[in-house]
Amino acid sequence: MLRVIAVLLLIPLLDAILLAVLAAQYLPVAVVVLLVVLTALLGMLLVRAEGRHTLRRIQEKLATGQVPTDELVDGGFLIAAGAFFLTPGLVTDFVGLLLALPLTRYPIRKAAMRWVIEPYVDARTEGFASGNVYIGGFPGDGGPGAGPSPGSGTGGSGGQGSPPGFDHDNATDIDFEERDDE
């Protein structure tokens, strides 16, 4: 979390340095101010157009009964792009442009889905969202699909990986079958 805060503080610092260097050595101050205002205005127009397109895609997917996951992530990126465009500076405008253009937003979305969103959802749902759940036996009993459990290796009266106090010899196996009680 501290790294994210550091990066968010570093971007405006880079903006201030870049604007000071441009205004002091390369361009007149009026041109630098005009450049910042024009990039912000053009960026906001781009975000507005992309937002309308994304909203239309969300509505189309919902109308067909599909989940608009990619479109919702794109909407979040467009909100962030709008915030970057509203922040004065050329570096923030460039980051906003990366998030607003569909060509560059696609790989950013794929990376965010893989390394941020899916691990978060998987952790919050304990594996149910991704299907990474135990499919047989108890966690840690060595059965099919079993993985390590917090009580693994602690011993107990049962077998390896059983929770303390679990006795395999006295365990009951329940078979759920439908019966016709007529």
PDB file of N, CA and C in Angstrom, residues 48-139:
ATOM      1  N   ARG A  48     -14.728  11.006 -22.607  1.00  0.00           N
ATOM      2  CA  ARG A  48     -16.178  11.082 -22.759  1.00  0.00           C
ATOM      3  C   ARG A  48     -16.663  10.166 -23.889  1.00  0.00           C
ATOM      4  N   ALA A  49     -15.981  10.204 -25.024  1.00  0.00           N
ATOM      5  CA  ALA A  49     -16.369   9.353 -26.151  1.00  0.00           C
ATOM      6  C   ALA A  49     -16.177   7.870 -25.818  1.00  0.00           C
ATOM      7  N   GLU A  50     -15.053   7.524 -25.199  1.00  0.00           N
ATOM      8  CA  GLU A  50     -14.806   6.130 -24.826  1.00  0.00           C
ATOM      9  C   GLU A  50     -15.773   5.668 -23.749  1.00  0.00           C
ATOM     10  N   GLY A  51     -16.152   6.571 -22.851  1.00  0.00           N
ATOM     11  CA  GLY A  51     -17.118   6.229 -21.814  1.00  0.00           C
ATOM     12  C   GLY A  51     -18.478   5.894 -22.400  1.00  0.00           C
ATOM     13  N   ARG A  52     -18.892   6.660 -23.390  1.00  0.00           N
ATOM     14  CA  ARG A  52     -20.169   6.367 -24.062  1.00  0.00           C
ATOM     15  C   ARG A  52     -20.110   5.015 -24.775  1.00  0.00           C
ATOM     16  N   HIS A  53     -18.994   4.758 -25.425  1.00  0.00           N
ATOM     17  CA  HIS A  53     -18.833   3.483 -26.130  1.00  0.00           C
ATOM     18  C   HIS A  53     -18.837   2.317 -25.138  1.00  0.00           C
ATOM     19  N   THR A  54     -18.158   2.480 -24.023  1.00  0.00           N
ATOM     20  CA  THR A  54     -18.095   1.422 -23.012  1.00  0.00           C
ATOM     21  C   THR A  54     -19.465   1.206 -22.386  1.00  0.00           C
ATOM     22  N   LEU A  55     -20.190   2.262 -22.110  1.00  0.00           N
ATOM     23  CA  LEU A  55     -21.534   2.143 -21.557  1.00  0.00           C
ATOM     24  C   LEU A  55     -22.465   1.410 -22.514  1.00  0.00           C
ATOM     25  N   ARG A  56     -22.339   1.688 -23.804  1.00  0.00           N
ATOM     26  CA  ARG A  56     -23.153   1.003 -24.803  1.00  0.00           C
ATOM     27  C   ARG A  56     -22.827  -0.497 -24.834  1.00  0.00           C
ATOM     28  N   ARG A  57     -21.532  -0.837 -24.716  1.00  0.00           N
ATOM     29  CA  ARG A  57     -21.141  -2.256 -24.688  1.00  0.00           C
ATOM     30  C   ARG A  57     -21.653  -2.951 -23.421  1.00  0.00           C
ATOM     31  N   ILE A  58     -21.654  -2.248 -22.297  1.00  0.00           N
ATOM     32  CA  ILE A  58     -22.193  -2.817 -21.054  1.00  0.00           C
ATOM     33  C   ILE A  58     -23.681  -3.120 -21.234  1.00  0.00           C
ATOM     34  N   GLN A  59     -24.421  -2.183 -21.806  1.00  0.00           N
ATOM     35  CA  GLN A  59     -25.853  -2.381 -22.006  1.00  0.00           C
ATOM     36  C   GLN A  59     -26.132  -3.530 -22.964  1.00  0.00           C
ATOM     37  N   GLU A  60     -25.318  -3.664 -24.015  1.00  0.00           N
ATOM     38  CA  GLU A  60     -25.500  -4.760 -24.972  1.00  0.00           C
ATOM     39  C   GLU A  60     -25.255  -6.109 -24.293  1.00  0.00           C
ATOM     40  N   LYS A  61     -24.196  -6.196 -23.494  1.00  0.00           N
ATOM     41  CA  LYS A  61     -23.909  -7.460 -22.820  1.00  0.00           C
ATOM     42  C   LYS A  61     -24.995  -7.812 -21.803  1.00  0.00           C
ATOM     43  N   LEU A  62     -25.463  -6.823 -21.062  1.00  0.00           N
ATOM     44  CA  LEU A  62     -26.527  -7.087 -20.100  1.00  0.00           C
ATOM     45  C   LEU A  62     -27.813  -7.504 -20.795  1.00  0.00           C
ATOM     46  N   ALA A  63     -28.099  -6.941 -21.965  1.00  0.00           N
ATOM     47  CA  ALA A  63     -29.309  -7.293 -22.710  1.00  0.00           C
ATOM     48  C   ALA A  63     -29.265  -8.730 -23.207  1.00  0.00           C
ATOM     49  N   THR A  64     -28.054  -9.250 -23.462  1.00  0.00           N
ATOM     50  CA  THR A  64     -27.928 -10.626 -23.931  1.00  0.00           C
ATOM     51  C   THR A  64     -27.689 -11.605 -22.792  1.00  0.00           C
ATOM     52  N   GLY A  65     -27.670 -11.112 -21.557  1.00  0.00           N
ATOM     53  CA  GLY A  65     -27.499 -12.000 -20.411  1.00  0.00           C
ATOM     54  C   GLY A  65     -26.059 -12.334 -20.085  1.00  0.00           C
ATOM     55  N   GLN A  66     -25.110 -11.621 -20.660  1.00  0.00           N
ATOM     56  CA  GLN A  66     -23.696 -11.869 -20.381  1.00  0.00           C
ATOM     57  C   GLN A  66     -23.216 -10.935 -19.277  1.00  0.00           C
ATOM     58  N   VAL A  67     -22.146 -11.344 -18.616  1.00  0.00           N
ATOM     59  CA  VAL A  67     -21.570 -10.509 -17.565  1.00  0.00           C
ATOM     60  C   VAL A  67     -20.545  -9.578 -18.204  1.00  0.00           C
ATOM     61  N   PRO A  68     -20.696  -8.260 -18.033  1.00  0.00           N
ATOM     62  CA  PRO A  68     -19.785  -7.305 -18.690  1.00  0.00           C
ATOM     63  C   PRO A  68     -18.524  -7.027 -17.871  1.00  0.00           C
ATOM     64  N   THR A  69     -17.748  -8.054 -17.581  1.00  0.00           N
ATOM     65  CA  THR A  69     -16.570  -7.908 -16.723  1.00  0.00           C
ATOM     66  C   THR A  69     -15.536  -6.979 -17.334  1.00  0.00           C
ATOM     67  N   ASP A  70     -15.140  -7.227 -18.576  1.00  0.00           N
ATOM     68  CA  ASP A  70     -14.116  -6.399 -19.216  1.00  0.00           C
ATOM     69  C   ASP A  70     -14.576  -4.950 -19.345  1.00  0.00           C
ATOM     70  N   GLU A  71     -15.846  -4.769 -19.649  1.00  0.00           N
ATOM     71  CA  GLU A  71     -16.367  -3.418 -19.826  1.00  0.00           C
ATOM     72  C   GLU A  71     -16.387  -2.647 -18.503  1.00  0.00           C
ATOM     73  N   LEU A  72     -16.675  -3.342 -17.403  1.00  0.00           N
ATOM     74  CA  LEU A  72     -16.667  -2.672 -16.102  1.00  0.00           C
ATOM     75  C   LEU A  72     -15.252  -2.279 -15.698  1.00  0.00           C
ATOM     76  N   VAL A  73     -14.284  -3.129 -16.006  1.00  0.00           N
ATOM     77  CA  VAL A  73     -12.885  -2.774 -15.732  1.00  0.00           C
ATOM     78  C   VAL A  73     -12.480  -1.587 -16.600  1.00  0.00           C
ATOM     79  N   ASP A  74     -12.899  -1.597 -17.874  1.00  0.00           N
ATOM     80  CA  ASP A  74     -12.627  -0.453 -18.754  1.00  0.00           C
ATOM     81  C   ASP A  74     -13.252   0.824 -18.196  1.00  0.00           C
ATOM     82  N   GLY A  75     -14.456   0.719 -17.653  1.00  0.00           N
ATOM     83  CA  GLY A  75     -15.100   1.883 -17.060  1.00  0.00           C
ATOM     84  C   GLY A  75     -14.297   2.434 -15.890  1.00  0.00           C
ATOM     85  N   GLY A  76     -13.760   1.545 -15.075  1.00  0.00           N
ATOM     86  CA  GLY A  76     -12.907   1.995 -13.973  1.00  0.00           C
ATOM     87  C   GLY A  76     -11.654   2.678 -14.472  1.00  0.00           C
ATOM     88  N   PHE A  77     -11.056   2.114 -15.521  1.00  0.00           N
ATOM     89  CA  PHE A  77      -9.864   2.743 -16.101  1.00  0.00           C
ATOM     90  C   PHE A  77     -10.194   4.109 -16.707  1.00  0.00           C
ATOM     91  N   LEU A  78     -11.375   4.241 -17.291  1.00  0.00           N
ATOM     92  CA  LEU A  78     -11.765   5.532 -17.864  1.00  0.00           C
ATOM     93  C   LEU A  78     -12.002   6.574 -16.770  1.00  0.00           C
ATOM     94  N   ILE A  79     -12.523   6.146 -15.628  1.00  0.00           N
ATOM     95  CA  ILE A  79     -12.667   7.077 -14.501  1.00  0.00           C
ATOM     96  C   ILE A  79     -11.288   7.539 -14.036  1.00  0.00           C
ATOM     97  N   ALA A  80     -10.361   6.589 -13.934  1.00  0.00           N
ATOM     98  CA  ALA A  80      -8.992   6.955 -13.535  1.00  0.00           C
ATOM     99  C   ALA A  80      -8.355   7.862 -14.582  1.00  0.00           C
ATOM    100  N   ALA A  81      -8.594   7.580 -15.873  1.00  0.00           N
ATOM    101  CA  ALA A  81      -8.045   8.429 -16.931  1.00  0.00           C
ATOM    102  C   ALA A  81      -8.592   9.847 -16.830  1.00  0.00           C
ATOM    103  N   GLY A  82      -9.880   9.974 -16.530  1.00  0.00           N
ATOM    104  CA  GLY A  82     -10.459  11.301 -16.351  1.00  0.00           C
ATOM    105  C   GLY A  82      -9.814  12.054 -15.196  1.00  0.00           C
ATOM    106  N   ALA A  83      -9.527  11.339 -14.115  1.00  0.00           N
ATOM    107  CA  ALA A  83      -8.855  11.984 -12.980  1.00  0.00           C
ATOM    108  C   ALA A  83      -7.447  12.420 -13.357  1.00  0.00           C
ATOM    109  N   PHE A  84      -6.750  11.584 -14.127  1.00  0.00           N
ATOM    110  CA  PHE A  84      -5.407  11.962 -14.568  1.00  0.00           C
ATOM    111  C   PHE A  84      -5.445  13.163 -15.501  1.00  0.00           C
ATOM    112  N   PHE A  85      -6.438  13.236 -16.384  1.00  0.00           N
ATOM    113  CA  PHE A  85      -6.533  14.383 -17.289  1.00  0.00           C
ATOM    114  C   PHE A  85      -6.889  15.671 -16.540  1.00  0.00           C
ATOM    115  N   LEU A  86      -7.653  15.560 -15.468  1.00  0.00           N
ATOM    116  CA  LEU A  86      -8.006  16.750 -14.698  1.00  0.00           C
ATOM    117  C   LEU A  86      -6.851  17.269 -13.858  1.00  0.00           C
ATOM    118  N   THR A  87      -5.893  16.404 -13.562  1.00  0.00           N
ATOM    119  CA  THR A  87      -4.707  16.832 -12.830  1.00  0.00           C
ATOM    120  C   THR A  87      -3.777  17.547 -13.794  1.00  0.00           C
ATOM    121  N   PRO A  88      -3.424  18.800 -13.532  1.00  0.00           N
ATOM    122  CA  PRO A  88      -2.595  19.527 -14.486  1.00  0.00           C
ATOM    123  C   PRO A  88      -1.184  18.946 -14.567  1.00  0.00           C
ATOM    124  N   GLY A  89      -0.729  18.747 -15.790  1.00  0.00           N
ATOM    125  CA  GLY A  89       0.612  18.243 -16.010  1.00  0.00           C
ATOM    126  C   GLY A  89       0.659  17.353 -17.235  1.00  0.00           C
ATOM    127  N   LEU A  90       1.832  17.231 -17.795  1.00  0.00           N
ATOM    128  CA  LEU A  90       1.987  16.430 -19.015  1.00  0.00           C
ATOM    129  C   LEU A  90       2.169  14.947 -18.713  1.00  0.00           C
ATOM    130  N   VAL A  91       2.803  14.620 -17.597  1.00  0.00           N
ATOM    131  CA  VAL A  91       2.986  13.207 -17.232  1.00  0.00           C
ATOM    132  C   VAL A  91       1.628  12.581 -16.901  1.00  0.00           C
ATOM    133  N   THR A  92       0.811  13.271 -16.117  1.00  0.00           N
ATOM    134  CA  THR A  92      -0.513  12.734 -15.794  1.00  0.00           C
ATOM    135  C   THR A  92      -1.391  12.651 -17.037  1.00  0.00           C
ATOM    136  N   ASP A  93      -1.240  13.586 -17.950  1.00  0.00           N
ATOM    137  CA  ASP A  93      -1.995  13.511 -19.200  1.00  0.00           C
ATOM    138  C   ASP A  93      -1.555  12.304 -20.031  1.00  0.00           C
ATOM    139  N   PHE A  94      -0.270  11.993 -20.010  1.00  0.00           N
ATOM    140  CA  PHE A  94       0.218  10.820 -20.742  1.00  0.00           C
ATOM    141  C   PHE A  94      -0.318   9.533 -20.119  1.00  0.00           C
ATOM    142  N   VAL A  95      -0.320   9.446 -18.794  1.00  0.00           N
ATOM    143  CA  VAL A  95      -0.870   8.260 -18.117  1.00  0.00           C
ATOM    144  C   VAL A  95      -2.364   8.152 -18.410  1.00  0.00           C
ATOM    145  N   GLY A  96      -3.069   9.281 -18.387  1.00  0.00           N
ATOM    146  CA  GLY A  96      -4.484   9.285 -18.732  1.00  0.00           C
ATOM    147  C   GLY A  96      -4.727   8.841 -20.163  1.00  0.00           C
ATOM    148  N   LEU A  97      -3.841   9.251 -21.066  1.00  0.00           N
ATOM    149  CA  LEU A  97      -3.961   8.827 -22.464  1.00  0.00           C
ATOM    150  C   LEU A  97      -3.758   7.322 -22.606  1.00  0.00           C
ATOM    151  N   LEU A  98      -2.817   6.762 -21.852  1.00  0.00           N
ATOM    152  CA  LEU A  98      -2.608   5.311 -21.884  1.00  0.00           C
ATOM    153  C   LEU A  98      -3.850   4.556 -21.420  1.00  0.00           C
ATOM    154  N   LEU A  99      -4.541   5.101 -20.422  1.00  0.00           N
ATOM    155  CA  LEU A  99      -5.741   4.443 -19.906  1.00  0.00           C
ATOM    156  C   LEU A  99      -6.973   4.709 -20.770  1.00  0.00           C
ATOM    157  N   ALA A 100      -6.968   5.770 -21.553  1.00  0.00           N
ATOM    158  CA  ALA A 100      -8.147   6.132 -22.335  1.00  0.00           C
ATOM    159  C   ALA A 100      -8.171   5.484 -23.720  1.00  0.00           C
ATOM    160  N   LEU A 101      -7.010   5.281 -24.325  1.00  0.00           N
ATOM    161  CA  LEU A 101      -6.977   4.690 -25.666  1.00  0.00           C
ATOM    162  C   LEU A 101      -7.228   3.186 -25.602  1.00  0.00           C
ATOM    163  N   PRO A 102      -8.145   2.668 -26.431  1.00  0.00           N
ATOM    164  CA  PRO A 102      -8.441   1.232 -26.388  1.00  0.00           C
ATOM    165  C   PRO A 102      -7.226   0.359 -26.719  1.00  0.00           C
ATOM    166  N   LEU A 103      -6.357   0.838 -27.589  1.00  0.00           N
ATOM    167  CA  LEU A 103      -5.188   0.049 -27.988  1.00  0.00           C
ATOM    168  C   LEU A 103      -4.255  -0.214 -26.815  1.00  0.00           C
ATOM    169  N   THR A 104      -4.067   0.758 -25.953  1.00  0.00           N
ATOM    170  CA  THR A 104      -3.190   0.570 -24.795  1.00  0.00           C
ATOM    171  C   THR A 104      -3.960   0.110 -23.563  1.00  0.00           C
ATOM    172  N   ARG A 105      -5.254   0.366 -23.518  1.00  0.00           N
ATOM    173  CA  ARG A 105      -6.063  -0.057 -22.374  1.00  0.00           C
ATOM    174  C   ARG A 105      -6.224  -1.574 -22.333  1.00  0.00           C
ATOM    175  N   TYR A 106      -6.260  -2.244 -23.484  1.00  0.00           N
ATOM    176  CA  TYR A 106      -6.441  -3.701 -23.532  1.00  0.00           C
ATOM    177  C   TYR A 106      -5.333  -4.444 -22.790  1.00  0.00           C
ATOM    178  N   PRO A 107      -4.037  -4.203 -23.082  1.00  0.00           N
ATOM    179  CA  PRO A 107      -3.015  -4.938 -22.320  1.00  0.00           C
ATOM    180  C   PRO A 107      -2.974  -4.545 -20.840  1.00  0.00           C
ATOM    181  N   ILE A 108      -3.312  -3.293 -20.532  1.00  0.00           N
ATOM    182  CA  ILE A 108      -3.361  -2.883 -19.127  1.00  0.00           C
ATOM    183  C   ILE A 108      -4.490  -3.619 -18.412  1.00  0.00           C
ATOM    184  N   ARG A 109      -5.637  -3.762 -19.096  1.00  0.00           N
ATOM    185  CA  ARG A 109      -6.764  -4.491 -18.510  1.00  0.00           C
ATOM    186  C   ARG A 109      -6.414  -5.955 -18.285  1.00  0.00           C
ATOM    187  N   LYS A 110      -5.772  -6.587 -19.263  1.00  0.00           N
ATOM    188  CA  LYS A 110      -5.395  -7.992 -19.112  1.00  0.00           C
ATOM    189  C   LYS A 110      -4.424  -8.183 -17.950  1.00  0.00           C
ATOM    190  N   ALA A 111      -3.459  -7.288 -17.818  1.00  0.00           N
ATOM    191  CA  ALA A 111      -2.500  -7.374 -16.709  1.00  0.00           C
ATOM    192  C   ALA A 111      -3.200  -7.155 -15.375  1.00  0.00           C
ATOM    193  N   ALA A 112      -4.095  -6.183 -15.324  1.00  0.00           N
ATOM    194  CA  ALA A 112      -4.817  -5.923 -14.077  1.00  0.00           C
ATOM    195  C   ALA A 112      -5.716  -7.101 -13.706  1.00  0.00           C
ATOM    196  N   MET A 113      -6.354  -7.697 -14.688  1.00  0.00           N
ATOM    197  CA  MET A 113      -7.207  -8.857 -14.412  1.00  0.00           C
ATOM    198  C   MET A 113      -6.371 -10.013 -13.864  1.00  0.00           C
ATOM    199  N   ARG A 114      -5.213 -10.242 -14.442  1.00  0.00           N
ATOM    200  CA  ARG A 114      -4.393 -11.390 -14.053  1.00  0.00           C
ATOM    201  C   ARG A 114      -3.710 -11.196 -12.705  1.00  0.00           C
ATOM    202  N   TRP A 115      -3.169 -10.022 -12.465  1.00  0.00           N
ATOM    203  CA  TRP A 115      -2.323  -9.842 -11.286  1.00  0.00           C
ATOM    204  C   TRP A 115      -2.978  -9.067 -10.151  1.00  0.00           C
ATOM    205  N   VAL A 116      -4.128  -8.443 -10.401  1.00  0.00           N
ATOM    206  CA  VAL A 116      -4.760  -7.660  -9.337  1.00  0.00           C
ATOM    207  C   VAL A 116      -6.168  -8.174  -9.041  1.00  0.00           C
ATOM    208  N   ILE A 117      -7.030  -8.193 -10.030  1.00  0.00           N
ATOM    209  CA  ILE A 117      -8.446  -8.459  -9.797  1.00  0.00           C
ATOM    210  C   ILE A 117      -8.705  -9.923  -9.457  1.00  0.00           C
ATOM    211  N   GLU A 118      -8.186 -10.853 -10.268  1.00  0.00           N
ATOM    212  CA  GLU A 118      -8.425 -12.269 -10.000  1.00  0.00           C
ATOM    213  C   GLU A 118      -7.854 -12.728  -8.661  1.00  0.00           C
ATOM    214  N   PRO A 119      -6.613 -12.362  -8.289  1.00  0.00           N
ATOM    215  CA  PRO A 119      -6.145 -12.767  -6.953  1.00  0.00           C
ATOM    216  C   PRO A 119      -6.981 -12.161  -5.822  1.00  0.00           C
ATOM    217  N   TYR A 120      -7.440 -10.929  -6.000  1.00  0.00           N
ATOM    218  CA  TYR A 120      -8.264 -10.295  -4.976  1.00  0.00           C
ATOM    219  C   TYR A 120      -9.595 -11.028  -4.822  1.00  0.00           C
ATOM    220  N   VAL A 121     -10.265 -11.285  -5.940  1.00  0.00           N
ATOM    221  CA  VAL A 121     -11.550 -11.973  -5.888  1.00  0.00           C
ATOM    222  C   VAL A 121     -11.368 -13.391  -5.356  1.00  0.00           C
ATOM    223  N   ASP A 122     -10.299 -14.055  -5.763  1.00  0.00           N
ATOM    224  CA  ASP A 122     -10.026 -15.406  -5.298  1.00  0.00           C
ATOM    225  C   ASP A 122      -9.804 -15.422  -3.785  1.00  0.00           C
ATOM    226  N   ALA A 123      -9.105 -14.441  -3.262  1.00  0.00           N
ATOM    227  CA  ALA A 123      -8.866 -14.374  -1.822  1.00  0.00           C
ATOM    228  C   ALA A 123     -10.157 -14.062  -1.066  1.00  0.00           C
ATOM    229  N   ARG A 124     -10.988 -13.191  -1.619  1.00  0.00           N
ATOM    230  CA  ARG A 124     -12.232 -12.816  -0.937  1.00  0.00           C
ATOM    231  C   ARG A 124     -13.267 -13.930  -0.942  1.00  0.00           C
ATOM    232  N   THR A 125     -13.278 -14.779  -1.993  1.00  0.00           N
ATOM    233  CA  THR A 125     -14.270 -15.845  -2.091  1.00  0.00           C
ATOM    234  C   THR A 125     -13.697 -17.201  -1.706  1.00  0.00           C
ATOM    235  N   GLU A 126     -12.476 -17.219  -1.213  1.00  0.00           N
ATOM    236  CA  GLU A 126     -11.786 -18.445  -0.813  1.00  0.00           C
ATOM    237  C   GLU A 126     -11.757 -19.467  -1.946  1.00  0.00           C
ATOM    238  N   GLY A 127     -11.577 -19.011  -3.161  1.00  0.00           N
ATOM    239  CA  GLY A 127     -11.399 -19.893  -4.305  1.00  0.00           C
ATOM    240  C   GLY A 127     -12.653 -20.192  -5.090  1.00  0.00           C
ATOM    241  N   PHE A 128     -13.827 -19.824  -4.601  1.00  0.00           N
ATOM    242  CA  PHE A 128     -15.059 -20.176  -5.306  1.00  0.00           C
ATOM    243  C   PHE A 128     -15.210 -19.441  -6.625  1.00  0.00           C
ATOM    244  N   ALA A 129     -14.730 -18.225  -6.731  1.00  0.00           N
ATOM    245  CA  ALA A 129     -14.888 -17.459  -7.972  1.00  0.00           C
ATOM    246  C   ALA A 129     -14.060 -18.046  -9.101  1.00  0.00           C
ATOM    247  N   SER A 130     -12.874 -18.550  -8.790  1.00  0.00           N
ATOM    248  CA  SER A 130     -11.994 -19.087  -9.824  1.00  0.00           C
ATOM    249  C   SER A 130     -12.123 -20.592  -9.980  1.00  0.00           C
ATOM    250  N   GLY A 131     -12.821 -21.242  -9.059  1.00  0.00           N
ATOM    251  CA  GLY A 131     -12.925 -22.694  -9.112  1.00  0.00           C
ATOM    252  C   GLY A 131     -11.764 -23.387  -8.437  1.00  0.00           C
ATOM    253  N   ASN A 132     -10.920 -22.639  -7.756  1.00  0.00           N
ATOM    254  CA  ASN A 132      -9.768 -23.213  -7.074  1.00  0.00           C
ATOM    255  C   ASN A 132     -10.184 -23.613  -5.661  1.00  0.00           C
ATOM    256  N   VAL A 133     -11.032 -24.644  -5.575  1.00  0.00           N
ATOM    257  CA  VAL A 133     -11.533 -25.115  -4.291  1.00  0.00           C
ATOM    258  C   VAL A 133     -11.174 -26.580  -4.125  1.00  0.00           C
ATOM    259  N   TYR A 134     -11.312 -27.077  -2.933  1.00  0.00           N
ATOM    260  CA  TYR A 134     -11.079 -28.493  -2.672  1.00  0.00           C
ATOM    261  C   TYR A 134     -12.188 -29.292  -3.322  1.00  0.00           C
ATOM    262  N   ILE A 135     -11.814 -30.333  -4.080  1.00  0.00           N
ATOM    263  CA  ILE A 135     -12.823 -31.089  -4.804  1.00  0.00           C
ATOM    264  C   ILE A 135     -13.042 -32.486  -4.237  1.00  0.00           C
ATOM    265  N   GLY A 136     -12.262 -32.887  -3.280  1.00  0.00           N
ATOM    266  CA  GLY A 136     -12.458 -34.213  -2.714  1.00  0.00           C
ATOM    267  C   GLY A 136     -11.773 -34.334  -1.383  1.00  0.00           C
ATOM    268  N   GLY A 137     -12.461 -34.925  -0.433  1.00  0.00           N
ATOM    269  CA  GLY A 137     -11.861 -35.142   0.868  1.00  0.00           C
ATOM    270  C   GLY A 137     -11.793 -33.863   1.675  1.00  0.00           C
ATOM    271  N   PHE A 138     -11.056 -33.976   2.761  1.00  0.00           N
ATOM    272  CA  PHE A 138     -10.843 -32.821   3.607  1.00  0.00           C
ATOM    273  C   PHE A 138      -9.537 -32.163   3.230  1.00  0.00           C
ATOM    274  N   PRO A 139      -9.424 -30.864   3.419  1.00  0.00           N
ATOM    275  CA  PRO A 139      -8.144 -30.206   3.126  1.00  0.00           C
ATOM    276  C   PRO A 139      -7.018 -30.827   3.938  1.00  0.00           C
TER     277      PRO A 139
END
